[in-house]
Amino acid sequence: MEGIKRKPFQGVMNIVRFNWHFYVLSMGLLIAGLFFRHLVPVQLLLWLLIASSVLSLGVSWYIYDVSRLYQLRWLDGLNVRTNGRIVNINAGFDETSHLLAHKYPEAQLRVFDFYDPAKHTEVSIERARKMYPPYPGTEVVGTSAVPLSHASTDIIFLFMAAHEIRDGRERKIFFEQLCDALPEDGRLIVLEHLRDPFNFMAYNIGFFHFFSARTWKEVFTLAGLSVEEERKVTPFLSAFILCKNGTTS
């Protein structure tokens, strides 16, 4: 987005900083494997480990540093009110509120953080929170007590955050509240990695941390939401444009 620039390699460096324990473990395994390099199976495992790490970092660099993800142009053309009331919800790490404030300068922006260290135990999020301060005015909320009244919000954004709600019942309650907060012409925009072949190739078993498109659509349906449109921001990221059931344009 013009006017707001990210540092070179900011995205992939954040991944390394937030998940350094994985790379330390990989390095330890690599060093140990060198002592047994005469064993063919060990050599094969070493090459697989190296290839997997390089591939995941390469894909992450493409997504978070090379693609136009943070320019937010993929939001253009949506049938939404851009001068109304918008809410951006994160799970403890917020890279997008300042971008949304820049993209929609006439809107009234509220920012929610639902991170709960007792429920959401990702160590990477804890590290991210220590390195990056929250957006000014961020409100800490609970997933079962989102402070939005009925039909009060024109657009709600959830960028790579909702998958941190691991419990199915908790997700349902959370999305029901967001659905209730939307007016008939409101929209909920959910951006997520999916548990699909692209993300498996990129992140190996790490793709199990994501949910499938089918799982997300079941959650949306149970909450009273319909998928108006699904956009591929990159081959590895999907955006679901949601509205209340019966209000699809």
Coordinates of C-alpha atoms in Angstrom, one line a residue:
M1 CA 0.0 0.0 0.0
E2 CA 1.4 3.3 -1.0
G3 CA 2.5 5.4 2.0
I4 CA 3.1 2.4 4.3
K5 CA 6.2 0.3 3.5
R6 CA 7.4 -2.9 5.2
K7 CA 11.1 -3.6 5.8
P8 CA 12.8 -6.0 3.4
F9 CA 12.4 -9.6 4.6
Q10 CA 10.3 -8.4 7.5
G11 CA 7.8 -11.3 7.2
V12 CA 10.3 -14.1 6.9
M13 CA 12.5 -12.7 9.7
N14 CA 9.5 -12.5 12.0
I15 CA 8.8 -16.1 11.4
V16 CA 12.4 -17.0 12.3
R17 CA 12.3 -14.8 15.4
F18 CA 8.9 -16.1 16.6
N19 CA 9.7 -19.8 15.9
W20 CA 13.5 -19.9 16.5
H21 CA 13.1 -23.1 18.6
F22 CA 12.1 -25.1 15.5
Y23 CA 15.2 -23.9 13.7
V24 CA 17.5 -24.6 16.7
L25 CA 16.0 -28.1 16.8
S26 CA 16.5 -28.6 13.0
M27 CA 20.1 -27.4 13.4
G28 CA 20.7 -29.8 16.2
L29 CA 19.3 -32.7 14.2
L30 CA 21.5 -31.6 11.3
I31 CA 24.6 -31.6 13.4
A32 CA 23.8 -35.0 14.9
G33 CA 23.1 -36.4 11.5
L34 CA 26.6 -35.4 10.3
F35 CA 28.1 -37.8 12.7
F36 CA 26.1 -40.6 11.1
R37 CA 26.4 -39.4 7.5
H38 CA 27.7 -42.8 6.4
L39 CA 24.2 -44.2 7.0
V40 CA 22.1 -43.8 3.8
P41 CA 18.7 -43.4 5.7
V42 CA 20.2 -40.6 7.8
Q43 CA 21.5 -38.8 4.7
L44 CA 18.1 -39.0 3.2
L45 CA 16.4 -37.6 6.3
L46 CA 19.0 -34.8 6.4
W47 CA 18.3 -33.8 2.9
L48 CA 14.5 -33.9 3.5
L49 CA 15.0 -31.7 6.6
I50 CA 17.0 -29.2 4.8
A51 CA 14.7 -29.1 1.8
S52 CA 11.6 -28.8 4.0
S53 CA 13.1 -25.9 6.0
V54 CA 14.3 -24.0 2.9
L55 CA 11.0 -24.5 1.2
S56 CA 8.9 -23.3 4.1
L57 CA 11.0 -20.2 4.5
G58 CA 10.9 -19.5 0.8
V59 CA 7.1 -19.8 0.7
S60 CA 6.9 -17.6 3.7
W61 CA 9.1 -15.0 2.1
Y62 CA 6.9 -15.1 -1.0
I63 CA 3.7 -14.7 1.0
Y64 CA 4.7 -12.1 3.6
D65 CA 7.4 -10.1 1.7
V66 CA 7.0 -10.5 -2.1
S67 CA 3.2 -10.9 -2.6
R68 CA 0.9 -7.9 -2.4
L69 CA -0.8 -9.3 0.7
Y70 CA -0.1 -6.2 2.9
Q71 CA -1.0 -3.8 0.2
L72 CA -4.6 -4.9 0.7
R73 CA -5.5 -4.4 -2.9
W74 CA -7.2 -7.8 -2.7
L75 CA -9.9 -6.1 -0.7
D76 CA -10.8 -3.8 -3.6
G77 CA -14.1 -4.2 -5.3
L78 CA -16.0 -5.5 -2.2
N79 CA -19.6 -4.6 -1.8
V80 CA -19.0 -2.9 1.6
R81 CA -19.3 0.5 3.3
T82 CA -15.8 1.8 3.6
N83 CA -16.8 4.9 5.6
G84 CA -18.7 3.2 8.3
R85 CA -17.8 1.2 11.4
I86 CA -15.1 -1.5 11.0
V87 CA -13.5 -3.8 13.5
N88 CA -10.2 -5.6 13.1
I89 CA -9.7 -8.7 15.3
N90 CA -6.4 -10.3 16.0
A91 CA -5.0 -13.2 18.2
G92 CA -2.2 -11.3 19.9
F93 CA -0.2 -10.1 16.9
D94 CA -1.4 -7.3 14.8
E95 CA 0.2 -6.3 11.5
T96 CA -2.9 -4.9 9.7
S97 CA -4.8 -2.3 11.8
H98 CA -2.5 0.5 10.7
L99 CA -2.9 -0.7 7.1
L100 CA -6.7 -0.7 7.4
A101 CA -6.7 2.7 9.0
H102 CA -4.7 4.0 6.0
K103 CA -6.9 2.2 3.5
Y104 CA -10.2 3.3 5.1
P105 CA -9.5 6.8 6.5
E106 CA -13.1 7.7 6.8
A107 CA -14.1 4.7 8.8
Q108 CA -14.4 4.3 12.5
L109 CA -11.9 1.6 13.4
R110 CA -12.0 -0.5 16.6
V111 CA -9.3 -3.2 17.2
F112 CA -9.9 -6.3 19.3
D113 CA -7.3 -8.8 20.7
F114 CA -8.7 -12.1 21.8
Y115 CA -5.4 -13.6 22.9
D116 CA -5.8 -15.6 26.1
P117 CA -2.5 -17.3 27.3
A118 CA -4.6 -19.9 29.1
K119 CA -6.3 -21.0 25.9
H120 CA -4.0 -20.0 23.1
T121 CA -0.7 -21.5 24.0
E122 CA 1.4 -20.8 20.9
V123 CA 4.8 -19.7 22.1
S124 CA 5.3 -17.8 18.8
I125 CA 2.4 -15.5 19.7
E126 CA 4.0 -14.7 23.1
R127 CA 7.2 -13.8 21.4
A128 CA 5.5 -11.6 18.8
R129 CA 3.6 -9.7 21.6
K130 CA 6.9 -8.9 23.3
M131 CA 8.5 -7.6 20.1
Y132 CA 5.5 -5.6 18.7
P133 CA 3.3 -3.3 20.8
P134 CA -0.5 -3.4 20.1
Y135 CA -2.2 -0.9 17.9
P136 CA -3.2 2.2 20.0
G137 CA -6.6 1.7 21.6
T138 CA -6.6 -2.0 21.1
E139 CA -9.3 -3.7 23.3
V140 CA -8.7 -7.0 25.0
V141 CA -11.8 -9.2 24.5
G142 CA -12.9 -12.7 25.2
T143 CA -14.0 -15.0 22.4
S144 CA -17.3 -15.7 24.2
A145 CA -17.9 -12.0 25.1
V146 CA -17.2 -9.8 22.0
P147 CA -18.3 -6.3 22.9
L148 CA -20.4 -5.6 19.8
S149 CA -24.1 -4.9 19.8
H150 CA -26.6 -6.2 17.3
A151 CA -26.1 -4.9 13.8
S152 CA -23.5 -2.4 14.9
T153 CA -20.5 -3.1 12.6
D154 CA -20.3 -2.7 8.8
I155 CA -17.1 -4.7 8.3
I156 CA -15.3 -7.2 10.5
F157 CA -11.8 -8.4 9.6
L158 CA -10.1 -11.5 10.9
F159 CA -6.7 -11.9 9.3
M160 CA -4.9 -15.2 10.1
A161 CA -6.3 -15.2 13.6
A162 CA -9.4 -17.3 13.9
H163 CA -7.5 -20.6 13.6
E164 CA -6.0 -19.9 17.0
I165 CA -9.4 -20.8 18.4
R166 CA -8.8 -24.5 18.6
D167 CA -12.0 -25.6 20.3
G168 CA -14.9 -26.1 17.9
R169 CA -17.6 -24.9 20.3
E170 CA -15.6 -21.8 21.2
R171 CA -15.3 -21.0 17.4
K172 CA -19.0 -21.4 16.9
I173 CA -19.9 -19.1 19.7
F174 CA -17.3 -16.6 18.5
F175 CA -18.6 -16.5 15.0
E176 CA -22.3 -16.3 16.1
Q177 CA -21.5 -13.1 17.9
L178 CA -19.8 -11.7 14.8
C179 CA -22.7 -12.6 12.7
D180 CA -25.1 -10.9 15.1
A181 CA -22.9 -7.7 15.0
L182 CA -23.4 -7.4 11.2
P183 CA -26.3 -5.5 9.6
E184 CA -27.9 -7.0 6.6
D185 CA -25.4 -5.3 4.3
G186 CA -22.4 -6.0 6.6
R187 CA -19.5 -8.3 5.7
L188 CA -17.1 -10.5 7.7
I189 CA -13.8 -11.1 6.0
V190 CA -11.8 -14.1 7.2
L191 CA -8.2 -14.6 5.8
E192 CA -6.6 -18.0 6.5
H193 CA -4.1 -20.6 5.5
L194 CA -5.9 -23.8 4.7
R195 CA -5.2 -27.4 5.4
D196 CA -4.7 -28.2 1.7
P197 CA -2.0 -29.6 -0.7
F198 CA -0.4 -26.2 -1.2
N199 CA 0.2 -25.6 2.5
F200 CA 1.2 -29.2 3.0
M201 CA 3.9 -28.8 0.4
A202 CA 5.0 -25.5 2.0
Y203 CA 4.8 -26.4 5.7
N204 CA 4.8 -30.2 5.9
I205 CA 3.1 -31.4 9.1
G206 CA 2.8 -27.7 10.2
F207 CA -0.3 -27.5 7.9
F208 CA -2.2 -29.4 10.6
H209 CA -2.3 -26.2 12.6
F210 CA -4.7 -24.9 9.9
F211 CA -8.2 -25.9 9.2
S212 CA -9.6 -27.2 5.9
A213 CA -12.0 -25.1 3.7
R214 CA -14.7 -27.6 4.5
T215 CA -14.2 -27.1 8.3
W216 CA -14.4 -23.3 7.9
K217 CA -17.5 -23.4 5.8
E218 CA -19.2 -25.7 8.4
V219 CA -18.3 -23.1 11.1
F220 CA -19.7 -20.3 9.0
T221 CA -23.0 -22.1 8.3
L222 CA -23.5 -23.0 12.0
A223 CA -23.0 -19.4 12.9
G224 CA -25.6 -18.2 10.4
L225 CA -23.1 -16.9 7.8
S226 CA -22.9 -17.5 4.0
V227 CA -19.8 -17.4 1.8
E228 CA -20.5 -14.6 -0.7
E229 CA -17.1 -15.0 -2.3
E230 CA -13.8 -16.9 -1.8
R231 CA -10.7 -15.1 -3.0
K232 CA -7.2 -16.6 -3.4
V233 CA -4.8 -13.9 -2.1
T234 CA -2.0 -16.2 -2.9
P235 CA -2.0 -20.0 -3.6
F236 CA -1.4 -20.4 0.2
L237 CA -4.0 -17.9 1.5
S238 CA -7.7 -17.8 1.1
A239 CA -10.1 -15.0 1.9
F240 CA -13.7 -15.7 2.7
I241 CA -16.1 -12.9 2.2
L242 CA -19.1 -13.6 4.5
C243 CA -22.5 -12.2 4.9
K244 CA -25.6 -13.1 6.9
N245 CA -27.6 -16.0 5.5
G246 CA -30.1 -14.7 3.0
T247 CA -28.3 -11.5 2.2
T248 CA -25.9 -12.7 -0.5
S249 CA -25.8 -10.1 -3.4

